PDB file of C-alpha atoms in Angstrom:
ATOM      1  CA  MET A  20       0.000   0.000   0.000  1.00  0.00           C
ATOM      2  CA  SER A  21       1.590   3.253  -1.099  1.00  0.00           C
ATOM      3  CA  ALA A  22       1.298   6.535   0.734  1.00  0.00           C
ATOM      4  CA  LYS A  23      -1.628   8.694  -0.274  1.00  0.00           C
ATOM      5  CA  ILE A  24       0.292  11.963  -0.245  1.00  0.00           C
ATOM      6  CA  GLU A  25       1.224  14.498  -2.901  1.00  0.00           C
ATOM      7  CA  ASN A  26       3.218  17.718  -3.153  1.00  0.00           C
ATOM      8  CA  VAL A  27       5.706  16.823  -0.438  1.00  0.00           C
ATOM      9  CA  ASN A  28       7.973  19.695   0.600  1.00  0.00           C
ATOM     10  CA  LYS A  29      10.839  19.058   3.035  1.00  0.00           C
ATOM     11  CA  GLU A  30      12.559  21.825   5.009  1.00  0.00           C
ATOM     12  CA  LEU A  31      15.554  21.196   7.276  1.00  0.00           C
ATOM     13  CA  LEU A  32      14.975  22.802  10.693  1.00  0.00           C
ATOM     14  CA  SER A  33      17.944  21.398  12.615  1.00  0.00           C
ATOM     15  CA  ASP A  34      20.924  19.129  12.065  1.00  0.00           C
ATOM     16  CA  ASN A  35      22.386  19.590  15.524  1.00  0.00           C
ATOM     17  CA  TRP A  36      22.239  16.330  17.489  1.00  0.00           C
ATOM     18  CA  TYR A  37      19.985  14.458  15.049  1.00  0.00           C
ATOM     19  CA  VAL A  38      17.936  15.696  12.092  1.00  0.00           C
ATOM     20  CA  LEU A  39      14.670  17.622  12.407  1.00  0.00           C
ATOM     21  CA  ASN A  40      12.741  18.253   9.178  1.00  0.00           C
ATOM     22  CA  LYS A  41       9.443  20.004   8.533  1.00  0.00           C
ATOM     23  CA  TYR A  42       7.261  18.275   5.933  1.00  0.00           C
ATOM     24  CA  THR A  43       4.338  19.972   4.206  1.00  0.00           C
ATOM     25  CA  PHE A  44       2.143  17.688   2.094  1.00  0.00           C
ATOM     26  CA  ASP A  45      -1.332  17.035   0.758  1.00  0.00           C
ATOM     27  CA  LEU A  46      -2.970  13.938   2.257  1.00  0.00           C
ATOM     28  CA  LYS A  47      -5.686  12.205   0.261  1.00  0.00           C
ATOM     29  CA  ARG A  48      -8.844  11.733   2.292  1.00  0.00           C
ATOM     30  CA  LYS A  49     -11.294   8.824   2.134  1.00  0.00           C
ATOM     31  CA  ASN A  50     -13.775  11.002   0.204  1.00  0.00           C
ATOM     32  CA  GLY A  51     -11.181  11.611  -2.539  1.00  0.00           C
ATOM     33  CA  GLY A  52     -10.325  15.190  -1.581  1.00  0.00           C
ATOM     34  CA  PHE A  53      -7.014  16.405  -0.170  1.00  0.00           C
ATOM     35  CA  VAL A  54      -6.098  18.158   3.047  1.00  0.00           C
ATOM     36  CA  ARG A  55      -2.860  20.126   3.534  1.00  0.00           C
ATOM     37  CA  GLN A  56      -0.846  18.984   6.554  1.00  0.00           C
ATOM     38  CA  MET A  57       2.440  19.981   8.171  1.00  0.00           C
ATOM     39  CA  ARG A  58       4.520  17.737  10.432  1.00  0.00           C
ATOM     40  CA  GLU A  59       7.903  18.113  12.087  1.00  0.00           C
ATOM     41  CA  VAL A  60       9.730  14.803  11.941  1.00  0.00           C
ATOM     42  CA  TYR A  61      12.726  13.955  14.120  1.00  0.00           C
ATOM     43  CA  ASP A  62      15.129  11.430  12.564  1.00  0.00           C
ATOM     44  CA  ARG A  63      17.505   9.918  15.099  1.00  0.00           C
ATOM     45  CA  GLY A  64      18.054   6.588  13.354  1.00  0.00           C
ATOM     46  CA  ASN A  65      16.795   3.166  14.377  1.00  0.00           C
ATOM     47  CA  GLY A  66      17.639   1.358  17.586  1.00  0.00           C
ATOM     48  CA  ALA A  67      17.637  -1.897  19.501  1.00  0.00           C
ATOM     49  CA  THR A  68      16.710  -2.800  23.052  1.00  0.00           C
ATOM     50  CA  ILE A  69      17.331  -5.969  25.036  1.00  0.00           C
ATOM     51  CA  LEU A  70      15.941  -7.251  28.320  1.00  0.00           C
ATOM     52  CA  LEU A  71      18.145  -9.660  30.242  1.00  0.00           C
ATOM     53  CA  TYR A  72      16.372 -12.210  32.444  1.00  0.00           C
ATOM     54  CA  ASN A  73      17.407 -15.098  34.684  1.00  0.00           C
ATOM     55  CA  ARG A  74      14.920 -17.961  35.058  1.00  0.00           C
ATOM     56  CA  ASP A  75      16.684 -19.585  38.011  1.00  0.00           C
ATOM     57  CA  LYS A  76      16.818 -16.405  40.102  1.00  0.00           C
ATOM     58  CA  GLY A  77      13.564 -14.942  38.705  1.00  0.00           C
ATOM     59  CA  THR A  78      15.276 -11.619  37.972  1.00  0.00           C
ATOM     60  CA  VAL A  79      15.730  -9.038  35.245  1.00  0.00           C
ATOM     61  CA  VAL A  80      18.526  -6.531  34.660  1.00  0.00           C
ATOM     62  CA  LEU A  81      17.581  -2.903  34.036  1.00  0.00           C
ATOM     63  CA  THR A  82      19.491   0.354  33.909  1.00  0.00           C
ATOM     64  CA  ASN A  83      18.848   3.622  35.701  1.00  0.00           C
ATOM     65  CA  GLN A  84      20.033   6.796  34.019  1.00  0.00           C
ATOM     66  CA  PHE A  85      19.279  10.488  33.619  1.00  0.00           C
ATOM     67  CA  ARG A  86      16.927  11.344  30.714  1.00  0.00           C
ATOM     68  CA  MET A  87      16.580  15.079  30.078  1.00  0.00           C
ATOM     69  CA  PRO A  88      13.245  14.875  28.190  1.00  0.00           C
ATOM     70  CA  THR A  89      11.637  13.170  31.202  1.00  0.00           C
ATOM     71  CA  TYR A  90      13.028  15.858  33.505  1.00  0.00           C
ATOM     72  CA  VAL A  91      11.582  18.589  31.283  1.00  0.00           C
ATOM     73  CA  ASN A  92       8.224  16.776  31.380  1.00  0.00           C
ATOM     74  CA  GLY A  93       7.879  16.551  35.155  1.00  0.00           C
ATOM     75  CA  ASN A  94      10.172  13.709  36.266  1.00  0.00           C
ATOM     76  CA  GLN A  95      11.791  15.565  39.190  1.00  0.00           C
ATOM     77  CA  SER A  96      14.973  13.474  39.287  1.00  0.00           C
ATOM     78  CA  GLY A  97      15.185  12.898  35.529  1.00  0.00           C
ATOM     79  CA  MET A  98      16.188   9.299  36.292  1.00  0.00           C
ATOM     80  CA  LEU A  99      14.527   6.546  34.281  1.00  0.00           C
ATOM     81  CA  LEU A 100      14.569   2.821  34.984  1.00  0.00           C
ATOM     82  CA  GLU A 101      14.719   0.996  31.659  1.00  0.00           C
ATOM     83  CA  ALA A 102      15.982  -1.915  29.587  1.00  0.00           C
ATOM     84  CA  CYS A 103      19.309  -1.196  27.945  1.00  0.00           C
ATOM     85  CA  ALA A 104      19.097   0.189  24.427  1.00  0.00           C
ATOM     86  CA  GLY A 105      20.926   2.202  21.838  1.00  0.00           C
ATOM     87  CA  LEU A 106      21.051   3.395  18.262  1.00  0.00           C
ATOM     88  CA  LEU A 107      22.141   0.936  15.591  1.00  0.00           C
ATOM     89  CA  ASP A 108      24.958   3.233  14.418  1.00  0.00           C
ATOM     90  CA  GLY A 109      25.462   1.118  11.289  1.00  0.00           C
ATOM     91  CA  ASP A 110      25.368  -2.227  13.116  1.00  0.00           C
ATOM     92  CA  ALA A 111      22.808  -4.966  12.582  1.00  0.00           C
ATOM     93  CA  ALA A 112      20.068  -4.877  15.227  1.00  0.00           C
ATOM     94  CA  GLU A 113      21.318  -7.968  17.090  1.00  0.00           C
ATOM     95  CA  GLN A 114      24.894  -6.642  17.140  1.00  0.00           C
ATOM     96  CA  CYS A 115      23.603  -3.397  18.619  1.00  0.00           C
ATOM     97  CA  ALA A 116      21.610  -5.219  21.312  1.00  0.00           C
ATOM     98  CA  ARG A 117      24.674  -7.256  22.288  1.00  0.00           C
ATOM     99  CA  ARG A 118      26.898  -4.138  22.297  1.00  0.00           C
ATOM    100  CA  GLU A 119      24.472  -2.234  24.505  1.00  0.00           C
ATOM    101  CA  ALA A 120      24.133  -5.174  26.912  1.00  0.00           C
ATOM    102  CA  ILE A 121      27.886  -5.299  27.542  1.00  0.00           C
ATOM    103  CA  GLU A 122      28.358  -1.500  27.610  1.00  0.00           C
ATOM    104  CA  GLU A 123      25.410  -0.703  29.867  1.00  0.00           C
ATOM    105  CA  THR A 124      25.030  -3.809  32.063  1.00  0.00           C
ATOM    106  CA  GLY A 125      28.393  -5.564  31.790  1.00  0.00           C
ATOM    107  CA  PHE A 126      26.774  -8.842  30.682  1.00  0.00           C
ATOM    108  CA  GLN A 127      28.048 -10.563  27.548  1.00  0.00           C
ATOM    109  CA  VAL A 128      25.011 -12.669  26.702  1.00  0.00           C
ATOM    110  CA  GLY A 129      24.895 -15.857  24.658  1.00  0.00           C
ATOM    111  CA  GLU A 130      21.771 -16.584  22.654  1.00  0.00           C
ATOM    112  CA  VAL A 131      19.457 -13.641  22.005  1.00  0.00           C
ATOM    113  CA  LYS A 132      15.932 -13.784  20.638  1.00  0.00           C
ATOM    114  CA  LYS A 133      14.334 -11.060  18.547  1.00  0.00           C
ATOM    115  CA  ILE A 134      10.696 -10.779  19.555  1.00  0.00           C
ATOM    116  CA  PHE A 135       9.354  -7.868  17.457  1.00  0.00           C
ATOM    117  CA  GLU A 136       9.912  -4.368  16.049  1.00  0.00           C
ATOM    118  CA  ALA A 137       7.924  -1.252  16.939  1.00  0.00           C
ATOM    119  CA  TYR A 138       7.707   2.454  16.205  1.00  0.00           C
ATOM    120  CA  MET A 139       7.693   4.067  19.641  1.00  0.00           C
ATOM    121  CA  SER A 140       6.494   7.572  18.772  1.00  0.00           C
ATOM    122  CA  PRO A 141       5.283   7.482  15.145  1.00  0.00           C
ATOM    123  CA  GLY A 142       3.617  10.878  15.314  1.00  0.00           C
ATOM    124  CA  GLY A 143       6.942  12.693  15.322  1.00  0.00           C
ATOM    125  CA  VAL A 144       9.946  10.351  15.384  1.00  0.00           C
ATOM    126  CA  THR A 145      11.148   8.023  12.605  1.00  0.00           C
ATOM    127  CA  GLU A 146      12.877   5.553  14.970  1.00  0.00           C
ATOM    128  CA  LEU A 147      12.034   1.856  14.620  1.00  0.00           C
ATOM    129  CA  ILE A 148      13.182  -0.189  17.620  1.00  0.00           C
ATOM    130  CA  HIS A 149      14.155  -3.866  17.402  1.00  0.00           C
ATOM    131  CA  PHE A 150      13.222  -5.726  20.607  1.00  0.00           C
ATOM    132  CA  PHE A 151      15.314  -8.600  21.991  1.00  0.00           C
ATOM    133  CA  ILE A 152      15.420 -10.775  25.086  1.00  0.00           C
ATOM    134  CA  ALA A 153      18.263 -12.914  26.408  1.00  0.00           C
ATOM    135  CA  GLU A 154      18.840 -15.122  29.391  1.00  0.00           C
ATOM    136  CA  TYR A 155      21.803 -14.246  31.565  1.00  0.00           C
ATOM    137  CA  ASP A 156      23.670 -15.748  34.467  1.00  0.00           C
ATOM    138  CA  ASP A 157      26.272 -14.291  36.785  1.00  0.00           C
ATOM    139  CA  SER A 158      29.164 -15.975  34.914  1.00  0.00           C
ATOM    140  CA  GLN A 159      28.410 -13.763  31.880  1.00  0.00           C
ATOM    141  CA  ARG A 160      29.190 -10.550  33.759  1.00  0.00           C
ATOM    142  CA  HIS A 161      32.470  -9.303  32.278  1.00  0.00           C
ATOM    143  CA  THR A 162      32.463  -5.671  33.453  1.00  0.00           C
ATOM    144  CA  GLY A 163      30.565  -3.486  35.869  1.00  0.00           C
ATOM    145  CA  GLY A 164      28.610  -1.915  33.005  1.00  0.00           C
ATOM    146  CA  GLY A 165      27.708   1.705  33.463  1.00  0.00           C
ATOM    147  CA  GLY A 166      27.905   2.866  29.862  1.00  0.00           C
ATOM    148  CA  VAL A 167      30.604   4.643  27.887  1.00  0.00           C
ATOM    149  CA  GLU A 168      31.978   8.195  27.527  1.00  0.00           C
ATOM    150  CA  ASP A 169      29.370  10.643  28.838  1.00  0.00           C
ATOM    151  CA  GLU A 170      26.959   8.012  30.191  1.00  0.00           C
ATOM    152  CA  ASP A 171      26.503   7.448  33.928  1.00  0.00           C
ATOM    153  CA  ILE A 172      24.388   4.308  34.139  1.00  0.00           C
ATOM    154  CA  GLU A 173      23.472   2.357  37.255  1.00  0.00           C
ATOM    155  CA  VAL A 174      22.883  -1.384  36.720  1.00  0.00           C
ATOM    156  CA  VAL A 175      19.815  -2.651  38.595  1.00  0.00           C
ATOM    157  CA  GLU A 176      18.955  -6.329  39.084  1.00  0.00           C
ATOM    158  CA  LEU A 177      15.363  -6.799  40.257  1.00  0.00           C
ATOM    159  CA  PRO A 178      13.038  -9.680  41.003  1.00  0.00           C
ATOM    160  CA  PHE A 179      10.741  -9.994  37.981  1.00  0.00           C
ATOM    161  CA  ASP A 180       7.566  -9.695  40.087  1.00  0.00           C
ATOM    162  CA  GLN A 181       8.867  -6.462  41.604  1.00  0.00           C
ATOM    163  CA  ALA A 182       9.638  -5.029  38.142  1.00  0.00           C
ATOM    164  CA  VAL A 183       6.087  -5.830  36.980  1.00  0.00           C
ATOM    165  CA  ALA A 184       4.665  -4.194  40.136  1.00  0.00           C
ATOM    166  CA  MET A 185       6.800  -1.116  39.395  1.00  0.00           C
ATOM    167  CA  ILE A 186       4.875  -0.639  36.145  1.00  0.00           C
ATOM    168  CA  ALA A 187       1.593  -0.461  38.067  1.00  0.00           C
ATOM    169  CA  ASP A 188       2.876   1.932  40.705  1.00  0.00           C
ATOM    170  CA  GLY A 189       4.617   4.226  38.199  1.00  0.00           C
ATOM    171  CA  ARG A 190       8.246   3.581  39.060  1.00  0.00           C
ATOM    172  CA  ILE A 191       8.782   2.096  35.569  1.00  0.00           C
ATOM    173  CA  LYS A 192       7.454   4.456  32.887  1.00  0.00           C
ATOM    174  CA  ASP A 193       9.669   3.636  29.905  1.00  0.00           C
ATOM    175  CA  GLY A 194       7.568   2.250  27.033  1.00  0.00           C
ATOM    176  CA  LYS A 195      10.107  -0.234  25.667  1.00  0.00           C
ATOM    177  CA  THR A 196      10.755  -1.631  29.139  1.00  0.00           C
ATOM    178  CA  ILE A 197       7.061  -2.053  29.845  1.00  0.00           C
ATOM    179  CA  MET A 198       6.625  -3.890  26.532  1.00  0.00           C
ATOM    180  CA  LEU A 199       9.567  -6.207  27.248  1.00  0.00           C
ATOM    181  CA  LEU A 200       8.449  -6.998  30.800  1.00  0.00           C
ATOM    182  CA  GLN A 201       4.922  -7.687  29.591  1.00  0.00           C
ATOM    183  CA  TYR A 202       6.299  -9.964  26.865  1.00  0.00           C
ATOM    184  CA  LEU A 203       8.041 -12.046  29.555  1.00  0.00           C
ATOM    185  CA  GLN A 204       4.851 -12.022  31.610  1.00  0.00           C
ATOM    186  CA  ILE A 205       2.499 -12.972  28.748  1.00  0.00           C
ATOM    187  CA  ASN A 206       4.796 -15.764  27.587  1.00  0.00           C
ATOM    188  CA  ARG A 207       5.357 -16.981  31.180  1.00  0.00           C
ATOM    189  CA  LEU A 208       9.121 -16.971  30.756  1.00  0.00           C
ATOM    190  CA  LEU A 209       9.641 -16.310  34.475  1.00  0.00           C
ATOM    191  CA  ALA A 210       6.557 -18.062  35.866  1.00  0.00           C
TER     192      ALA A 210
END
């Protein structure tokens, strides 16, 4: 199914950290007419996320780090508890997930499983995220994690049931993390 748009005009607004373009276009309506629309679209590239879980211990590994957009939008500490993730930066999605796992959590995982892909904010951001899960055990911890360069990441190992409860009480608000935890829950991977 092709897009039902015509007369697309693209204007670069910013190329600072990532790319922000303004698109003006005519969208064909169901009745056959057209409506003029304008959208600002942020292109930051695609990414991958991975949730590490341990069946024997009944735990998951998350990260806690400062996220400026959450601070601006009312998160007083700016800290966000989430599954590790990062931009592909030219790597295949699985390579990225493995890289982020070792950089952020210190775990060099074995087998990983891709479970799905999702647009996280399709109204304004182009990013498509590839979702992975992997089992871990303590012998796979090769570093302390914590991220690279300007990152300051705390590694958090939690009982799975506690992580799920943290969704309900608002301590976990990151969309990708909620989706990954619910995937484990729905598929009874830590039951």
